[in-house]
Amino acid sequence: KTQLYHFTAIVVAGMGFFTDAYDLFCISLVTKLLGRIYYTDLSQPNPGTLPPGVAAAVNGVAFCGTLSGQLFFGWLGDKLGRKSVYGMTLVLMVICSIGSGLSFAHTPKSVMATLCFFRFWLGFGIGGDYPLSATIMSEYANKKTRGAFIAAVFAMQGFGILAGGIVTLIISAAFRAGYQKPAYQDNAAGSIGSEADFVWRIILMLGAVPALLTYYWRMKMPETARYTALVAKDAKLAAADMSKVLQAQLEDESEKMEEMVRRGNNDFGLFSPQFARRHGLHLVGTATTWFLLDIAFYSQNLFQKDIF
């Protein structure tokens, strides 16, 4: 039955989605600032903006990494276990969040190139976190509440986007209050202070904080029982892990598990005819609805600065 432990799992897995959303979408909030700092021509009447190609690369490169990371870490999570691979993705996200803020160079072009490099690998880590967070929650939950628990984990994306906006507002307001600058129309050169360069760096680097917190709590949780029992084939360890966290005595059902393995009912690959017959329609339907949703969801969030 549902216990405190299940809600702990929601928070830990949900913080992964919170971090993913913050890291992916905070870039859209600082691109106008990047254009103003690095692409302003003082002879022009208006502040600079990122060239279209550079803007597309800065905004979109993380999603190229996300697609690659989903495929790679999803496969690796099935091979090595959810817990160890989840730790890898979080470490990668921490390193690349900090690296994104340390994109120092001598020319605007090289700053953007370094930023894109770290954003790609940040997206690669986020791509791994997506399937692992959802899988971990589904494997911890019981059948009755699984849908609600997974929905709760995914809902943390909204809080991550909200947090990105709040953090951006707070840091921008703090720097604006501390370093008063004239308007661009009054003094073009004086309006672009060197302090503004710290704003976008701090916003990007703060994405490492929830990832670090998530790593600590995630490493304290055992491997999911379903993976331990059905993939690693260790029913005794699965029962021991779950007895510990659920504070209830669970039986080691080795005989039942061995019978399931012997029957081999689910012993077929993703691209096999058996999978297509049993789950093909479910997969196509789910993937199609996600695809249509994401066209609107990611587009709106990537270009929300223009919409707002």
Short mmCIF file of C-alpha atoms in Angstrom, two decimals:
data_model
loop_
_atom_site.label_atom_id
_atom_site.label_comp_id
_atom_site.label_asym_id
_atom_site.label_seq_id
_atom_site.Cartn_x
_atom_site.Cartn_y
_atom_site.Cartn_z
CA LYS A 1 0.00 0.00 0.00
CA THR A 2 1.00 3.65 -0.43
CA GLN A 3 3.48 4.78 2.21
CA LEU A 4 5.75 7.72 2.97
CA TYR A 5 8.47 6.03 0.96
CA HIS A 6 6.42 6.35 -2.22
CA PHE A 7 6.17 10.11 -1.72
CA THR A 8 9.92 10.28 -1.12
CA ALA A 9 10.37 8.53 -4.47
CA ILE A 10 8.05 11.07 -6.12
CA VAL A 11 10.15 13.96 -4.78
CA VAL A 12 13.49 12.39 -5.74
CA ALA A 13 12.39 11.34 -9.25
CA GLY A 14 10.42 14.60 -9.63
CA MET A 15 13.50 16.67 -8.80
CA GLY A 16 15.10 15.09 -11.85
CA PHE A 17 12.32 16.51 -14.05
CA PHE A 18 12.48 19.82 -12.15
CA THR A 19 16.20 20.09 -12.95
CA ASP A 20 15.67 19.03 -16.57
CA ALA A 21 13.07 21.74 -17.16
CA TYR A 22 15.13 24.43 -15.43
CA ASP A 23 18.28 23.59 -17.41
CA LEU A 24 16.55 23.22 -20.77
CA PHE A 25 14.42 26.35 -20.67
CA CYS A 26 16.43 28.89 -18.66
CA ILE A 27 18.52 29.48 -21.80
CA SER A 28 15.51 31.08 -23.52
CA LEU A 29 15.34 33.67 -20.73
CA VAL A 30 18.93 34.89 -21.23
CA THR A 31 19.34 34.88 -25.01
CA LYS A 32 18.27 38.54 -25.30
CA LEU A 33 20.96 39.40 -22.76
CA LEU A 34 23.55 37.37 -24.68
CA GLY A 35 22.72 39.32 -27.84
CA ARG A 36 23.00 42.63 -26.02
CA ILE A 37 26.36 41.79 -24.40
CA TYR A 38 28.12 40.11 -27.33
CA TYR A 39 26.48 41.43 -30.50
CA THR A 40 25.79 45.10 -29.85
CA ASP A 41 27.09 47.53 -32.47
CA LEU A 42 27.37 50.91 -30.74
CA SER A 43 26.85 52.69 -34.06
CA GLN A 44 23.34 51.21 -34.35
CA PRO A 45 20.25 52.83 -32.78
CA ASN A 46 19.17 49.63 -30.98
CA PRO A 47 20.98 47.06 -28.78
CA GLY A 48 22.32 43.92 -30.44
CA THR A 49 20.53 40.60 -30.78
CA LEU A 50 21.84 37.10 -31.46
CA PRO A 51 22.09 36.34 -35.21
CA PRO A 52 19.40 33.83 -36.25
CA GLY A 53 21.87 30.99 -36.75
CA VAL A 54 23.54 31.55 -33.38
CA ALA A 55 20.17 31.87 -31.63
CA ALA A 56 18.97 28.60 -33.19
CA ALA A 57 22.16 26.82 -32.11
CA VAL A 58 22.10 28.14 -28.53
CA ASN A 59 18.41 27.33 -28.10
CA GLY A 60 18.35 24.00 -29.91
CA VAL A 61 21.67 22.27 -29.31
CA ALA A 62 20.59 20.89 -25.90
CA PHE A 63 17.67 19.09 -27.58
CA CYS A 64 20.05 17.34 -29.97
CA GLY A 65 21.89 16.09 -26.89
CA THR A 66 18.60 15.15 -25.21
CA LEU A 67 17.55 12.92 -28.11
CA SER A 68 20.93 11.15 -28.09
CA GLY A 69 20.94 10.84 -24.30
CA GLN A 70 17.47 9.28 -24.16
CA LEU A 71 18.48 6.50 -26.52
CA PHE A 72 21.88 5.87 -24.95
CA PHE A 73 21.03 6.06 -21.25
CA GLY A 74 17.70 4.30 -21.74
CA TRP A 75 19.59 1.35 -23.20
CA LEU A 76 22.31 1.56 -20.55
CA GLY A 77 19.74 1.70 -17.74
CA ASP A 78 18.35 -1.63 -18.90
CA LYS A 79 21.87 -3.12 -18.91
CA LEU A 80 23.43 -1.73 -15.71
CA GLY A 81 20.43 -0.82 -13.56
CA ARG A 82 18.49 2.37 -12.91
CA LYS A 83 20.41 3.51 -9.83
CA SER A 84 23.97 3.58 -11.19
CA VAL A 85 23.03 5.08 -14.57
CA TYR A 86 20.81 7.71 -12.89
CA GLY A 87 23.87 8.78 -10.89
CA MET A 88 25.90 9.14 -14.10
CA THR A 89 23.31 11.40 -15.72
CA LEU A 90 23.11 13.67 -12.67
CA VAL A 91 26.90 14.04 -12.44
CA LEU A 92 27.01 14.93 -16.14
CA MET A 93 24.26 17.52 -15.62
CA VAL A 94 26.11 19.12 -12.67
CA ILE A 95 29.41 19.36 -14.57
CA CYS A 96 27.82 20.76 -17.73
CA SER A 97 25.60 23.28 -15.86
CA ILE A 98 28.72 24.71 -14.25
CA GLY A 99 30.62 24.48 -17.54
CA SER A 100 27.86 26.43 -19.33
CA GLY A 101 28.37 29.32 -16.91
CA LEU A 102 32.14 29.20 -17.38
CA SER A 103 32.02 29.70 -21.14
CA PHE A 104 34.89 32.19 -21.26
CA ALA A 105 36.66 33.16 -24.46
CA HIS A 106 38.04 36.18 -26.32
CA THR A 107 35.45 36.55 -29.07
CA PRO A 108 31.63 36.36 -29.15
CA LYS A 109 31.81 33.47 -31.60
CA SER A 110 34.04 31.37 -29.34
CA VAL A 111 31.90 32.14 -26.25
CA MET A 112 28.82 30.88 -28.09
CA ALA A 113 30.70 27.82 -29.40
CA THR A 114 31.85 26.89 -25.88
CA LEU A 115 28.34 27.46 -24.52
CA CYS A 116 26.87 25.22 -27.23
CA PHE A 117 29.42 22.50 -26.44
CA PHE A 118 28.42 22.37 -22.77
CA ARG A 119 24.73 22.73 -23.59
CA PHE A 120 24.90 19.68 -25.87
CA TRP A 121 26.38 17.49 -23.13
CA LEU A 122 23.99 18.97 -20.60
CA GLY A 123 21.17 17.87 -22.91
CA PHE A 124 22.79 14.45 -23.18
CA GLY A 125 22.57 14.05 -19.40
CA ILE A 126 19.00 15.41 -19.33
CA GLY A 127 18.06 12.92 -22.05
CA GLY A 128 19.13 10.11 -19.74
CA ASP A 129 17.27 11.57 -16.80
CA TYR A 130 13.94 11.66 -18.66
CA PRO A 131 13.40 7.91 -19.16
CA LEU A 132 15.14 6.93 -15.91
CA SER A 133 13.10 9.22 -13.65
CA ALA A 134 9.83 8.01 -15.17
CA THR A 135 10.91 4.35 -15.07
CA ILE A 136 12.12 4.56 -11.47
CA MET A 137 8.80 6.00 -10.36
CA SER A 138 6.75 3.45 -12.30
CA GLU A 139 8.80 0.59 -10.84
CA TYR A 140 8.49 1.85 -7.27
CA ALA A 141 4.74 2.53 -7.49
CA ASN A 142 2.00 -0.02 -6.96
CA LYS A 143 -0.50 -0.72 -9.74
CA LYS A 144 -3.34 1.22 -8.14
CA THR A 145 -1.53 4.58 -7.91
CA ARG A 146 1.08 4.26 -10.65
CA GLY A 147 -0.59 6.69 -13.06
CA ALA A 148 -1.05 9.37 -10.40
CA PHE A 149 2.54 9.01 -9.19
CA ILE A 150 4.02 9.28 -12.68
CA ALA A 151 1.82 12.33 -13.36
CA ALA A 152 3.15 13.89 -10.14
CA VAL A 153 6.73 13.32 -11.30
CA PHE A 154 6.09 14.85 -14.72
CA ALA A 155 4.29 17.81 -13.12
CA MET A 156 7.63 18.88 -11.64
CA GLN A 157 8.58 20.10 -15.12
CA GLY A 158 6.16 22.99 -14.68
CA PHE A 159 7.74 23.92 -11.36
CA GLY A 160 11.18 23.80 -12.99
CA ILE A 161 10.09 26.24 -15.70
CA LEU A 162 8.51 28.49 -13.07
CA ALA A 163 11.68 28.36 -10.96
CA GLY A 164 13.75 29.42 -13.98
CA GLY A 165 11.61 32.52 -14.45
CA ILE A 166 11.69 33.41 -10.74
CA VAL A 167 15.48 32.96 -10.46
CA THR A 168 16.00 35.08 -13.58
CA LEU A 169 13.80 37.87 -12.20
CA ILE A 170 15.55 37.86 -8.80
CA ILE A 171 19.11 37.89 -10.18
CA SER A 172 18.27 40.50 -12.84
CA ALA A 173 16.61 42.76 -10.25
CA ALA A 174 19.54 42.37 -7.85
CA PHE A 175 22.12 43.34 -10.50
CA ARG A 176 19.94 46.17 -11.76
CA ALA A 177 19.64 47.58 -8.22
CA GLY A 178 23.35 47.16 -7.51
CA TYR A 179 24.69 48.50 -10.81
CA GLN A 180 22.63 51.39 -12.13
CA LYS A 181 23.19 51.88 -15.86
CA PRO A 182 21.80 54.48 -18.29
CA ALA A 183 19.39 53.51 -21.05
CA TYR A 184 20.92 52.49 -24.37
CA GLN A 185 19.41 55.54 -26.10
CA ASP A 186 21.05 57.88 -23.57
CA ASN A 187 24.49 56.27 -23.45
CA ALA A 188 25.04 53.26 -25.67
CA ALA A 189 28.51 52.36 -24.37
CA GLY A 190 27.63 52.96 -20.71
CA SER A 191 24.43 50.92 -20.84
CA ILE A 192 26.27 47.61 -21.29
CA GLY A 193 28.18 47.09 -18.07
CA SER A 194 30.61 44.21 -17.61
CA GLU A 195 28.58 43.10 -14.57
CA ALA A 196 25.75 42.00 -16.88
CA ASP A 197 27.97 39.15 -18.06
CA PHE A 198 27.65 37.53 -14.63
CA VAL A 199 23.83 37.45 -14.77
CA TRP A 200 23.37 34.77 -17.42
CA ARG A 201 26.29 32.74 -16.07
CA ILE A 202 24.82 32.59 -12.56
CA ILE A 203 21.37 31.66 -13.90
CA LEU A 204 22.80 28.73 -15.91
CA MET A 205 25.11 27.52 -13.13
CA LEU A 206 22.33 27.42 -10.53
CA GLY A 207 20.90 24.46 -12.46
CA ALA A 208 23.63 22.36 -10.80
CA VAL A 209 22.10 22.84 -7.32
CA PRO A 210 18.93 20.69 -7.64
CA ALA A 211 20.92 18.07 -9.56
CA LEU A 212 23.41 17.81 -6.67
CA LEU A 213 20.62 17.50 -4.11
CA THR A 214 18.90 14.86 -6.23
CA TYR A 215 22.15 12.88 -6.53
CA TYR A 216 22.57 12.65 -2.76
CA TRP A 217 19.05 11.37 -2.15
CA ARG A 218 19.01 9.10 -5.19
CA MET A 219 22.16 7.29 -4.08
CA LYS A 220 20.55 6.58 -0.72
CA MET A 221 17.65 4.73 -2.36
CA PRO A 222 18.02 1.06 -3.34
CA GLU A 223 17.71 -0.23 -6.88
CA THR A 224 14.08 -0.66 -7.91
CA ALA A 225 12.69 -4.05 -6.87
CA ARG A 226 11.27 -4.81 -10.31
CA TYR A 227 14.69 -4.36 -11.92
CA THR A 228 16.48 -6.40 -9.23
CA ALA A 229 13.95 -9.24 -9.41
CA LEU A 230 13.05 -9.42 -13.09
CA VAL A 231 16.22 -8.23 -14.85
CA ALA A 232 19.03 -8.92 -12.37
CA LYS A 233 17.16 -12.13 -11.35
CA ASP A 234 17.78 -11.63 -7.62
CA ALA A 235 14.43 -11.97 -5.84
CA LYS A 236 16.10 -12.30 -2.44
CA LEU A 237 17.83 -8.91 -2.72
CA ALA A 238 14.66 -7.30 -4.10
CA ALA A 239 12.65 -8.54 -1.11
CA ALA A 240 15.35 -7.36 1.31
CA ASP A 241 15.54 -3.88 -0.29
CA MET A 242 11.79 -3.39 -0.26
CA SER A 243 11.40 -4.76 3.29
CA LYS A 244 13.89 -2.14 4.42
CA VAL A 245 12.30 0.88 2.76
CA LEU A 246 8.64 -0.12 3.14
CA GLN A 247 9.14 -1.19 6.76
CA ALA A 248 7.24 -4.41 6.14
CA GLN A 249 8.37 -8.02 5.90
CA LEU A 250 8.23 -9.23 2.29
CA GLU A 251 8.69 -12.83 1.22
CA ASP A 252 11.50 -13.91 -1.05
CA GLU A 253 9.45 -15.25 -3.97
CA SER A 254 12.35 -16.96 -5.76
CA GLU A 255 10.26 -19.90 -6.88
CA LYS A 256 7.60 -17.70 -8.47
CA MET A 257 10.28 -15.62 -10.20
CA GLU A 258 12.07 -18.71 -11.52
CA GLU A 259 8.77 -19.94 -12.92
CA MET A 260 8.26 -16.59 -14.71
CA VAL A 261 11.79 -16.75 -16.14
CA ARG A 262 11.32 -20.36 -17.21
CA ARG A 263 8.08 -19.55 -19.05
CA GLY A 264 9.84 -16.64 -20.77
CA ASN A 265 6.57 -14.80 -21.48
CA ASN A 266 8.33 -11.44 -21.83
CA ASP A 267 11.60 -12.68 -23.25
CA PHE A 268 11.52 -10.74 -26.51
CA GLY A 269 13.19 -7.61 -27.84
CA LEU A 270 11.83 -4.20 -28.76
CA PHE A 271 11.99 -4.85 -32.51
CA SER A 272 10.56 -8.38 -32.40
CA PRO A 273 7.20 -9.48 -33.88
CA GLN A 274 6.04 -10.47 -30.37
CA PHE A 275 6.57 -6.93 -29.10
CA ALA A 276 4.78 -5.46 -32.10
CA ARG A 277 1.76 -7.71 -31.52
CA ARG A 278 1.59 -7.14 -27.78
CA HIS A 279 2.65 -3.50 -27.35
CA GLY A 280 3.07 -1.99 -30.83
CA LEU A 281 -0.22 -0.07 -30.79
CA HIS A 282 0.40 1.20 -27.24
CA LEU A 283 3.88 2.43 -28.21
CA VAL A 284 2.76 4.17 -31.41
CA GLY A 285 -0.22 5.81 -29.69
CA THR A 286 1.81 7.03 -26.73
CA ALA A 287 4.73 8.25 -28.86
CA THR A 288 2.43 10.08 -31.29
CA THR A 289 0.57 11.97 -28.57
CA TRP A 290 3.85 12.93 -26.88
CA PHE A 291 5.21 14.12 -30.23
CA LEU A 292 2.20 16.36 -30.88
CA LEU A 293 2.25 17.71 -27.33
CA ASP A 294 5.97 18.49 -27.47
CA ILE A 295 5.66 20.55 -30.65
CA ALA A 296 3.57 23.04 -28.70
CA PHE A 297 5.24 22.56 -25.30
CA TYR A 298 8.89 23.00 -26.33
CA SER A 299 8.19 25.68 -28.93
CA GLN A 300 6.31 27.83 -26.43
CA ASN A 301 8.96 27.47 -23.76
CA LEU A 302 11.93 28.06 -26.08
CA PHE A 303 10.46 31.26 -27.49
CA GLN A 304 8.52 32.48 -24.46
CA LYS A 305 10.65 35.65 -24.27
CA ASP A 306 9.17 36.73 -27.62
CA ILE A 307 5.65 35.59 -26.68
CA PHE A 308 5.77 37.41 -23.34
#
